[in-house]
mmCIF file of C-alpha atoms in Angstrom:
data_model
loop_
_atom_site.group_PDB
_atom_site.id
_atom_site.type_symbol
_atom_site.label_atom_id
_atom_site.label_comp_id
_atom_site.label_asym_id
_atom_site.label_seq_id
_atom_site.Cartn_x
_atom_site.Cartn_y
_atom_site.Cartn_z
ATOM 1 C CA MET A 1 -207.994 5.842 38.365
ATOM 2 C CA GLU A 2 -206.327 8.722 36.230
ATOM 3 C CA LEU A 3 -209.795 10.109 36.082
ATOM 4 C CA LEU A 4 -209.805 10.274 39.954
ATOM 5 C CA ARG A 5 -205.742 11.589 40.105
ATOM 6 C CA ALA A 6 -207.528 14.185 37.692
ATOM 7 C CA LEU A 7 -209.608 15.154 40.434
ATOM 8 C CA ALA A 8 -207.942 15.035 43.060
ATOM 9 C CA THR A 9 -205.568 17.286 41.346
ATOM 10 C CA LEU A 10 -208.640 20.048 40.715
ATOM 11 C CA ALA A 11 -209.081 20.700 44.448
ATOM 12 C CA GLU A 12 -205.734 22.121 44.919
ATOM 13 C CA SER A 13 -205.003 25.868 44.695
ATOM 14 C CA PRO A 14 -204.799 26.614 40.653
ATOM 15 C CA THR A 15 -202.065 26.487 38.468
ATOM 16 C CA PRO A 16 -201.755 26.480 34.979
ATOM 17 C CA GLU A 17 -201.739 23.051 34.688
ATOM 18 C CA HIS A 18 -205.996 22.983 36.186
ATOM 19 C CA ALA A 19 -206.662 24.807 33.309
ATOM 20 C CA HIS A 20 -205.621 22.158 30.962
ATOM 21 C CA LEU A 21 -207.178 19.588 33.422
ATOM 22 C CA GLY A 22 -210.424 21.117 32.970
ATOM 23 C CA LYS A 23 -210.804 21.625 29.288
ATOM 24 C CA LEU A 24 -209.579 17.731 29.194
ATOM 25 C CA LEU A 25 -212.651 16.337 31.647
ATOM 26 C CA ASP A 26 -214.961 19.079 29.929
ATOM 27 C CA LEU A 27 -215.649 21.449 32.717
ATOM 28 C CA PRO A 28 -216.909 24.393 31.909
ATOM 29 C CA GLY A 29 -214.551 27.818 32.224
ATOM 30 C CA ALA A 30 -211.606 27.357 33.895
ATOM 31 C CA PRO A 31 -210.178 27.820 37.855
ATOM 32 C CA GLU A 32 -209.906 30.840 39.026
ATOM 33 C CA PRO A 33 -207.755 31.950 41.888
ATOM 34 C CA ALA A 34 -210.472 34.060 43.631
ATOM 35 C CA THR A 35 -213.225 31.620 43.189
ATOM 36 C CA TYR A 36 -211.020 28.912 44.612
ATOM 37 C CA THR A 37 -210.344 31.072 47.911
ATOM 38 C CA GLU A 38 -214.053 31.495 47.974
ATOM 39 C CA VAL A 39 -214.889 28.071 47.722
ATOM 40 C CA PHE A 40 -212.293 26.487 49.469
ATOM 41 C CA VAL A 41 -211.001 28.647 51.792
ATOM 42 C CA PHE A 42 -213.667 31.046 53.030
ATOM 43 C CA ASN A 43 -216.699 28.217 52.785
ATOM 44 C CA LEU A 44 -216.088 24.514 52.138
ATOM 45 C CA TYR A 45 -212.832 23.137 53.104
ATOM 46 C CA PRO A 46 -211.558 19.878 51.977
ATOM 47 C CA TYR A 47 -210.858 17.903 55.092
ATOM 48 C CA ALA A 48 -212.188 15.503 56.200
ATOM 49 C CA SER A 49 -212.059 16.502 59.684
ATOM 50 C CA VAL A 50 -214.536 19.623 59.269
ATOM 51 C CA TYR A 51 -217.089 16.915 58.290
ATOM 52 C CA VAL A 52 -216.748 14.783 60.562
ATOM 53 C CA GLY A 53 -215.321 15.601 63.842
ATOM 54 C CA ARG A 54 -217.006 16.441 66.938
ATOM 55 C CA GLU A 55 -215.968 20.186 67.152
ATOM 56 C CA GLY A 56 -216.993 20.887 63.038
ATOM 57 C CA MET A 57 -213.032 22.562 62.653
ATOM 58 C CA LEU A 58 -209.687 21.164 61.205
ATOM 59 C CA GLY A 59 -207.897 18.775 62.731
ATOM 60 C CA GLY A 60 -208.684 17.086 66.457
ATOM 61 C CA GLU A 61 -209.324 13.696 66.984
ATOM 62 C CA ALA A 62 -211.189 13.026 63.457
ATOM 63 C CA ARG A 63 -207.614 13.964 61.579
ATOM 64 C CA ASP A 64 -205.772 11.803 64.066
ATOM 65 C CA ARG A 65 -208.078 8.561 63.359
ATOM 66 C CA VAL A 66 -207.303 9.592 59.377
ATOM 67 C CA ALA A 67 -203.536 9.319 60.195
ATOM 68 C CA GLY A 68 -204.048 6.423 61.846
ATOM 69 C CA PHE A 69 -205.285 5.016 58.799
ATOM 70 C CA TRP A 70 -202.120 6.240 56.611
ATOM 71 C CA ARG A 71 -199.988 4.617 58.924
ATOM 72 C CA ALA A 72 -201.656 0.920 58.863
ATOM 73 C CA LEU A 73 -201.042 1.046 55.805
ATOM 74 C CA GLY A 74 -197.247 1.332 56.389
ATOM 75 C CA ARG A 75 -196.894 5.037 55.135
ATOM 76 C CA MET A 76 -195.736 8.625 56.834
ATOM 77 C CA PRO A 77 -198.705 10.514 56.728
ATOM 78 C CA PRO A 78 -198.490 13.571 54.336
ATOM 79 C CA ALA A 79 -199.147 17.243 56.856
ATOM 80 C CA GLU A 80 -202.655 17.430 56.036
ATOM 81 C CA PRO A 81 -203.951 13.874 55.580
ATOM 82 C CA ASP A 82 -207.421 14.241 55.663
ATOM 83 C CA HIS A 83 -207.091 16.547 52.866
ATOM 84 C CA LEU A 84 -209.681 15.591 49.901
ATOM 85 C CA THR A 85 -206.265 15.374 47.288
ATOM 86 C CA ALA A 86 -204.659 13.118 49.511
ATOM 87 C CA LEU A 87 -207.042 11.125 50.206
ATOM 88 C CA LEU A 88 -208.124 10.371 46.493
ATOM 89 C CA ALA A 89 -204.933 9.945 45.661
ATOM 90 C CA LEU A 90 -204.037 7.216 48.246
ATOM 91 C CA TYR A 91 -207.304 5.468 47.318
ATOM 92 C CA ALA A 92 -205.970 5.419 43.644
ATOM 93 C CA THR A 93 -203.063 4.089 44.491
ATOM 94 C CA LEU A 94 -204.197 1.584 46.336
ATOM 95 C CA ASP A 95 -206.161 0.452 43.265
ATOM 96 C CA ASP A 96 -202.980 0.577 40.773
ATOM 97 C CA GLN A 97 -201.178 -1.536 43.649
ATOM 98 C CA GLU A 98 -204.442 -3.923 43.724
ATOM 99 C CA ALA A 99 -204.187 -4.334 40.187
ATOM 100 C CA ALA A 100 -200.400 -4.724 40.088
ATOM 101 C CA ASP A 101 -200.271 -7.612 42.419
ATOM 102 C CA PRO A 102 -199.870 -11.021 40.673
ATOM 103 C CA ASP A 103 -200.789 -12.917 44.501
ATOM 104 C CA PRO A 104 -204.901 -13.480 44.780
ATOM 105 C CA ALA A 105 -204.315 -13.102 48.562
ATOM 106 C CA ARG A 106 -202.422 -9.627 48.466
ATOM 107 C CA ARG A 107 -205.122 -8.417 46.166
ATOM 108 C CA LEU A 108 -207.919 -8.872 48.120
ATOM 109 C CA LEU A 109 -205.787 -7.453 51.081
ATOM 110 C CA TRP A 110 -205.601 -4.281 48.744
ATOM 111 C CA ARG A 111 -209.233 -3.986 48.128
ATOM 112 C CA GLN A 112 -210.249 -4.420 51.549
ATOM 113 C CA SER A 113 -207.621 -1.477 52.292
ATOM 114 C CA ARG A 114 -209.209 0.616 49.071
ATOM 115 C CA LYS A 115 -212.738 -0.474 50.820
ATOM 116 C CA ALA A 116 -212.006 0.521 54.177
ATOM 117 C CA LEU A 117 -211.057 3.910 53.004
ATOM 118 C CA LEU A 118 -213.772 4.697 50.425
ATOM 119 C CA TRP A 119 -215.906 4.119 53.497
ATOM 120 C CA GLU A 120 -214.204 5.045 56.675
ATOM 121 C CA HIS A 121 -212.640 8.204 55.240
ATOM 122 C CA LEU A 122 -214.358 9.395 51.922
ATOM 123 C CA ALA A 123 -218.009 8.348 51.924
ATOM 124 C CA SER A 124 -218.662 9.026 55.804
ATOM 125 C CA TRP A 125 -218.829 12.758 54.569
ATOM 126 C CA VAL A 126 -217.614 13.230 50.777
ATOM 127 C CA PHE A 127 -221.567 13.006 49.609
ATOM 128 C CA ALA A 128 -222.810 15.671 51.997
ATOM 129 C CA TYR A 129 -219.539 17.751 50.887
ATOM 130 C CA LEU A 130 -220.602 17.698 47.138
ATOM 131 C CA ASP A 131 -224.183 18.132 47.578
ATOM 132 C CA LYS A 132 -223.496 21.539 49.306
ATOM 133 C CA LEU A 133 -220.964 22.335 46.497
ATOM 134 C CA GLY A 134 -223.278 22.141 43.940
ATOM 135 C CA GLU A 135 -225.315 24.798 45.509
ATOM 136 C CA ILE A 136 -222.952 27.555 46.034
ATOM 137 C CA ALA A 137 -219.803 26.730 43.557
ATOM 138 C CA PRO A 138 -219.753 28.724 40.490
ATOM 139 C CA PRO A 139 -219.987 26.736 36.880
ATOM 140 C CA PHE A 140 -216.036 24.883 37.029
ATOM 141 C CA TYR A 141 -215.844 23.479 40.565
ATOM 142 C CA ARG A 142 -219.424 22.465 40.678
ATOM 143 C CA SER A 143 -219.126 20.309 37.452
ATOM 144 C CA TRP A 144 -216.057 18.886 39.222
ATOM 145 C CA GLY A 145 -218.239 17.775 41.808
ATOM 146 C CA ALA A 146 -220.678 17.020 40.063
ATOM 147 C CA LEU A 147 -217.990 14.655 38.395
ATOM 148 C CA LEU A 148 -216.196 13.210 41.409
ATOM 149 C CA GLY A 149 -219.647 12.438 42.673
ATOM 150 C CA GLU A 150 -220.136 9.777 39.723
ATOM 151 C CA VAL A 151 -216.966 8.742 39.913
ATOM 152 C CA LEU A 152 -217.287 7.782 44.026
ATOM 153 C CA ALA A 153 -220.655 6.632 43.247
ATOM 154 C CA ALA A 154 -219.666 3.886 40.691
ATOM 155 C CA GLU A 155 -216.751 3.199 43.568
ATOM 156 C CA VAL A 156 -219.375 2.730 46.449
ATOM 157 C CA GLU A 157 -221.323 0.620 43.588
ATOM 158 C CA ALA A 158 -218.152 -2.089 42.864
ATOM 159 C CA VAL A 159 -216.799 -2.261 46.423
ATOM 160 C CA GLY A 160 -219.445 -2.913 47.680
ATOM 161 C CA PRO A 161 -221.233 -1.890 51.266
ATOM 162 C CA GLN A 162 -219.565 -1.433 54.768
ATOM 163 C CA GLU A 163 -221.283 -3.869 57.416
ATOM 164 C CA ILE A 164 -220.357 -1.274 60.139
ATOM 165 C CA LEU A 165 -221.212 2.385 60.144
ATOM 166 C CA PRO A 166 -217.554 4.378 59.405
ATOM 167 C CA LEU A 167 -215.618 5.006 62.869
ATOM 168 C CA HIS A 168 -216.374 8.818 62.815
ATOM 169 C CA LEU A 169 -219.877 8.279 62.550
ATOM 170 C CA ARG A 170 -220.660 5.800 65.637
ATOM 171 C CA LEU A 171 -218.488 8.499 67.612
ATOM 172 C CA ALA A 172 -220.498 11.298 67.081
ATOM 173 C CA PRO A 173 -222.583 12.862 69.325
ATOM 174 C CA ALA A 174 -226.229 14.560 68.774
ATOM 175 C CA LEU A 175 -226.635 17.753 69.199
ATOM 176 C CA PRO A 176 -226.736 19.475 73.161
ATOM 177 C CA ASP A 177 -229.824 20.460 74.321
ATOM 178 C CA PRO A 178 -228.777 24.000 75.413
ATOM 179 C CA ARG A 179 -231.594 23.448 78.562
ATOM 180 C CA GLN A 180 -229.200 21.241 79.805
ATOM 181 C CA ASP A 181 -226.049 22.224 78.461
ATOM 182 C CA GLY A 182 -225.370 25.315 78.068
ATOM 183 C CA ALA A 183 -225.508 27.693 74.845
ATOM 184 C CA GLY A 184 -222.017 28.069 74.031
ATOM 185 C CA GLU A 185 -221.458 24.044 73.083
ATOM 186 C CA PHE A 186 -225.082 24.094 71.451
ATOM 187 C CA ALA A 187 -223.578 26.615 68.677
ATOM 188 C CA GLY A 188 -220.602 25.124 68.331
ATOM 189 C CA ALA A 189 -222.391 21.950 67.855
ATOM 190 C CA LEU A 190 -224.575 23.487 65.172
ATOM 191 C CA LEU A 191 -221.754 23.675 62.926
ATOM 192 C CA SER A 192 -220.564 20.328 63.315
ATOM 193 C CA PRO A 193 -221.915 18.374 60.359
ATOM 194 C CA VAL A 194 -221.733 15.393 61.508
ATOM 195 C CA ARG A 195 -223.389 16.515 65.185
ATOM 196 C CA SER A 196 -226.148 18.425 62.719
ATOM 197 C CA GLY A 197 -226.679 16.994 60.090
ATOM 198 C CA VAL A 198 -226.412 20.309 58.089
ATOM 199 C CA VAL A 199 -223.323 21.685 56.492
ATOM 200 C CA LEU A 200 -223.437 25.781 57.152
ATOM 201 C CA THR A 201 -221.455 27.925 55.671
ATOM 202 C CA ARG A 202 -220.834 31.826 55.414
ATOM 203 C CA ALA A 203 -222.473 31.968 52.501
ATOM 204 C CA ASP A 204 -225.659 29.770 54.489
ATOM 205 C CA LEU A 205 -225.395 32.872 57.474
ATOM 206 C CA ALA A 206 -225.253 35.596 55.098
ATOM 207 C CA ARG A 207 -228.588 34.199 53.756
ATOM 208 C CA ALA A 208 -229.880 33.841 56.994
ATOM 209 C CA ALA A 209 -229.381 37.549 57.618
ATOM 210 C CA ARG A 210 -231.004 38.342 54.523
ATOM 211 C CA ASP A 211 -234.128 35.987 54.945
ATOM 212 C CA LEU A 212 -234.042 37.503 58.434
ATOM 213 C CA ASP A 213 -233.663 40.792 57.569
ATOM 214 C CA ALA A 214 -230.865 40.859 60.046
ATOM 215 C CA GLY A 215 -227.684 42.536 60.235
ATOM 216 C CA LEU A 216 -224.717 40.989 58.922
ATOM 217 C CA ARG A 217 -221.267 41.171 61.195
ATOM 218 C CA MET A 218 -218.828 39.508 59.338
ATOM 219 C CA GLY A 219 -216.247 37.134 61.614
ATOM 220 C CA GLU A 220 -215.764 33.287 62.204
ATOM 221 C CA ARG A 221 -219.622 31.434 61.514
ATOM 222 C CA ARG A 222 -219.759 31.101 65.456
ATOM 223 C CA PHE A 223 -219.728 34.708 65.838
ATOM 224 C CA ILE A 224 -221.946 35.612 63.036
ATOM 225 C CA LEU A 225 -224.666 32.630 64.339
ATOM 226 C CA THR A 226 -224.023 33.896 67.792
ATOM 227 C CA SER A 227 -225.100 37.070 66.370
ATOM 228 C CA LEU A 228 -228.173 36.108 64.230
ATOM 229 C CA LEU A 229 -229.270 34.512 67.459
ATOM 230 C CA SER A 230 -228.964 37.369 69.843
ATOM 231 C CA GLN A 231 -231.099 39.405 67.039
ATOM 232 C CA ASP A 232 -234.181 37.098 66.127
ATOM 233 C CA ALA A 233 -233.877 34.103 68.631
ATOM 234 C CA ASP A 234 -236.978 32.844 67.099
ATOM 235 C CA GLY A 235 -236.365 33.436 63.634
ATOM 236 C CA MET A 236 -233.228 32.007 63.729
ATOM 237 C CA LEU A 237 -233.788 29.125 65.249
ATOM 238 C CA GLY A 238 -236.919 28.552 62.637
ATOM 239 C CA TRP A 239 -234.424 29.369 59.977
ATOM 240 C CA LEU A 240 -231.994 26.586 60.954
ATOM 241 C CA ALA A 241 -234.918 24.359 62.032
ATOM 242 C CA ALA A 242 -236.096 24.609 58.055
ATOM 243 C CA GLU A 243 -232.356 23.704 57.057
ATOM 244 C CA ALA A 244 -232.136 20.759 58.952
ATOM 245 C CA ARG A 245 -235.130 19.685 57.860
ATOM 246 C CA ARG A 246 -233.540 20.216 54.334
ATOM 247 C CA TRP A 247 -230.961 18.200 54.693
ATOM 248 C CA ALA A 248 -232.539 15.544 56.294
ATOM 249 C CA SER A 249 -234.516 14.773 52.482
ATOM 250 C CA ARG A 250 -230.935 15.434 50.648
ATOM 251 C CA HIS A 251 -229.637 12.919 53.076
ATOM 252 C CA ARG A 252 -232.114 10.000 52.784
ATOM 253 C CA ALA A 253 -232.164 11.246 48.327
ATOM 254 C CA ARG A 254 -228.264 9.113 48.448
ATOM 255 C CA GLU A 255 -229.152 6.138 50.400
ATOM 256 C CA GLY A 256 -229.677 4.149 47.095
ATOM 257 C CA VAL A 257 -225.893 4.889 47.103
ATOM 258 C CA ALA A 258 -224.475 5.523 50.430
ATOM 259 C CA GLY A 259 -226.797 3.339 52.569
ATOM 260 C CA GLU A 260 -226.453 3.232 56.011
ATOM 261 C CA VAL A 261 -224.212 6.827 55.680
ATOM 262 C CA ALA A 262 -226.857 8.037 54.622
ATOM 263 C CA ARG A 263 -229.520 7.187 57.115
ATOM 264 C CA PHE A 264 -227.188 8.318 59.708
ATOM 265 C CA TRP A 265 -226.771 11.724 58.165
ATOM 266 C CA ALA A 266 -230.345 12.000 57.630
ATOM 267 C CA GLY A 267 -230.817 11.029 61.681
ATOM 268 C CA GLN A 268 -229.072 13.554 62.419
ATOM 269 C CA ALA A 269 -230.620 16.078 60.637
ATOM 270 C CA ASP A 270 -233.548 15.154 61.646
ATOM 271 C CA GLY A 271 -232.651 15.111 65.014
ATOM 272 C CA ALA A 272 -231.702 18.721 65.216
ATOM 273 C CA ALA A 273 -234.732 19.712 63.071
ATOM 274 C CA ALA A 274 -236.738 18.267 66.202
ATOM 275 C CA LEU A 275 -234.768 20.108 68.820
ATOM 276 C CA LEU A 276 -234.444 23.454 66.706
ATOM 277 C CA GLY A 277 -238.343 23.864 66.625
ATOM 278 C CA ASP A 278 -238.943 22.451 70.238
ATOM 279 C CA LEU A 279 -236.254 25.791 71.277
ATOM 280 C CA GLN A 280 -238.320 28.499 69.234
ATOM 281 C CA PRO A 281 -239.782 30.258 71.878
ATOM 282 C CA SER A 282 -242.916 30.650 69.663
ATOM 283 C CA LYS A 283 -243.465 27.186 69.771
ATOM 284 C CA ARG A 284 -243.208 26.973 73.266
ATOM 285 C CA GLU A 285 -245.821 29.864 74.130
ATOM 286 C CA GLY A 286 -249.026 28.326 74.863
ATOM 287 C CA PRO A 287 -252.620 29.983 73.558
ATOM 288 C CA LYS A 288 -252.540 33.493 75.103
ATOM 289 C CA ASP A 289 -255.995 34.457 77.386
ATOM 290 C CA VAL A 290 -258.971 35.427 75.716
ATOM 291 C CA PRO A 291 -261.281 38.058 77.414
ATOM 292 C CA PRO A 292 -264.382 37.042 78.437
ATOM 293 C CA ARG A 293 -267.046 38.152 76.075
ATOM 294 C CA ASN A 294 -269.806 40.187 77.686
ATOM 295 C CA THR A 295 -272.265 38.646 77.633
ATOM 296 C CA LYS A 296 -275.091 41.097 79.047
ATOM 297 C CA ALA A 297 -278.116 42.446 76.767
ATOM 298 C CA ARG A 298 -277.799 45.756 75.108
ATOM 299 C CA CYS A 299 -280.443 47.851 76.691
#
C-alpha cells in the first residue's frame, strides 16, 4: 500500500517532496505548481462530490454520504472527506488494519470496509476522472493517473465485484428534458457527470468554442456553456451529443474492470446523447417544401 500512499500524496499541491516521489515512481518530469493549478484547480477537481453529486459541484449530499462513511468507521471526517488524497489514504489504512489484525472475523470486517470504500466512493467515479486526466494533463500527471488507474484496477480485481450499484449512482437522476423542466436546470445538469455521463471541463468548453468558431466568454463553466448555447444552439447541442457518444464508448471499454458501474455511466451517456440529438433544431425540422415542377410543354 506504500505505492498507493505515494500516489495519494501526488494529488495534493506540489511540494519539494513530490519531485522526489515522482523520480521514485519513474514519472516523467516534475510537478509544477502552475501545472497542478491548471489541471486540478481549473479543470479536474479531485473531489468525489463533483462527479457523483447531482449538482456537479463541491459538497452537497454526495460529500455528506462520504463523510458518513468515515463516521461509520469510527473516524472523524477530515475537512474535505471526499478529496482523492483522503480517500486513497483511508483505503491504504484499512488494508493495513486488515493485514495486522490477528482475529479472522475482524480481518473480514476490515476487508468488507475496504471493499465498500473502493466501490462506493472511489470506483464509482475515479476511472472516468482518470480517463479525462489522460486527455488534458501534461506528462507528469498523465503518467501519475495511468499508474493510479492500474493500481485501482488491481484492487478492484482483488476485492471482487460489488453486488449492488453504489448508492451515489443509484440516487443519480438522468438529464432533465428542458422542454418539460426548463433550460435552467438543464444547463446545470449537463455539467454534472453522474447525470450526463460526461466529464466536461473548461478545457473541453474552450475546444467546443474553437470547433464551432464561436466566441469564448471566460467565467464559470455554466456561464461558458450557456454562452455557447446562445451563440449556436444547434451546433453546440450536436457537439455535446457527439461528446456523449464518445464517453459512452469510453465507459464501455471499462466494463472489464468496473462492471455494472461502467455500464451505468455508459447508460447515462447514451441517454444524454439521445436527448441532445433530439433537441437539435436541425433534427426537428421536417423536409423543406419543394415547389412543384412546371409540367407544361415548352413552346
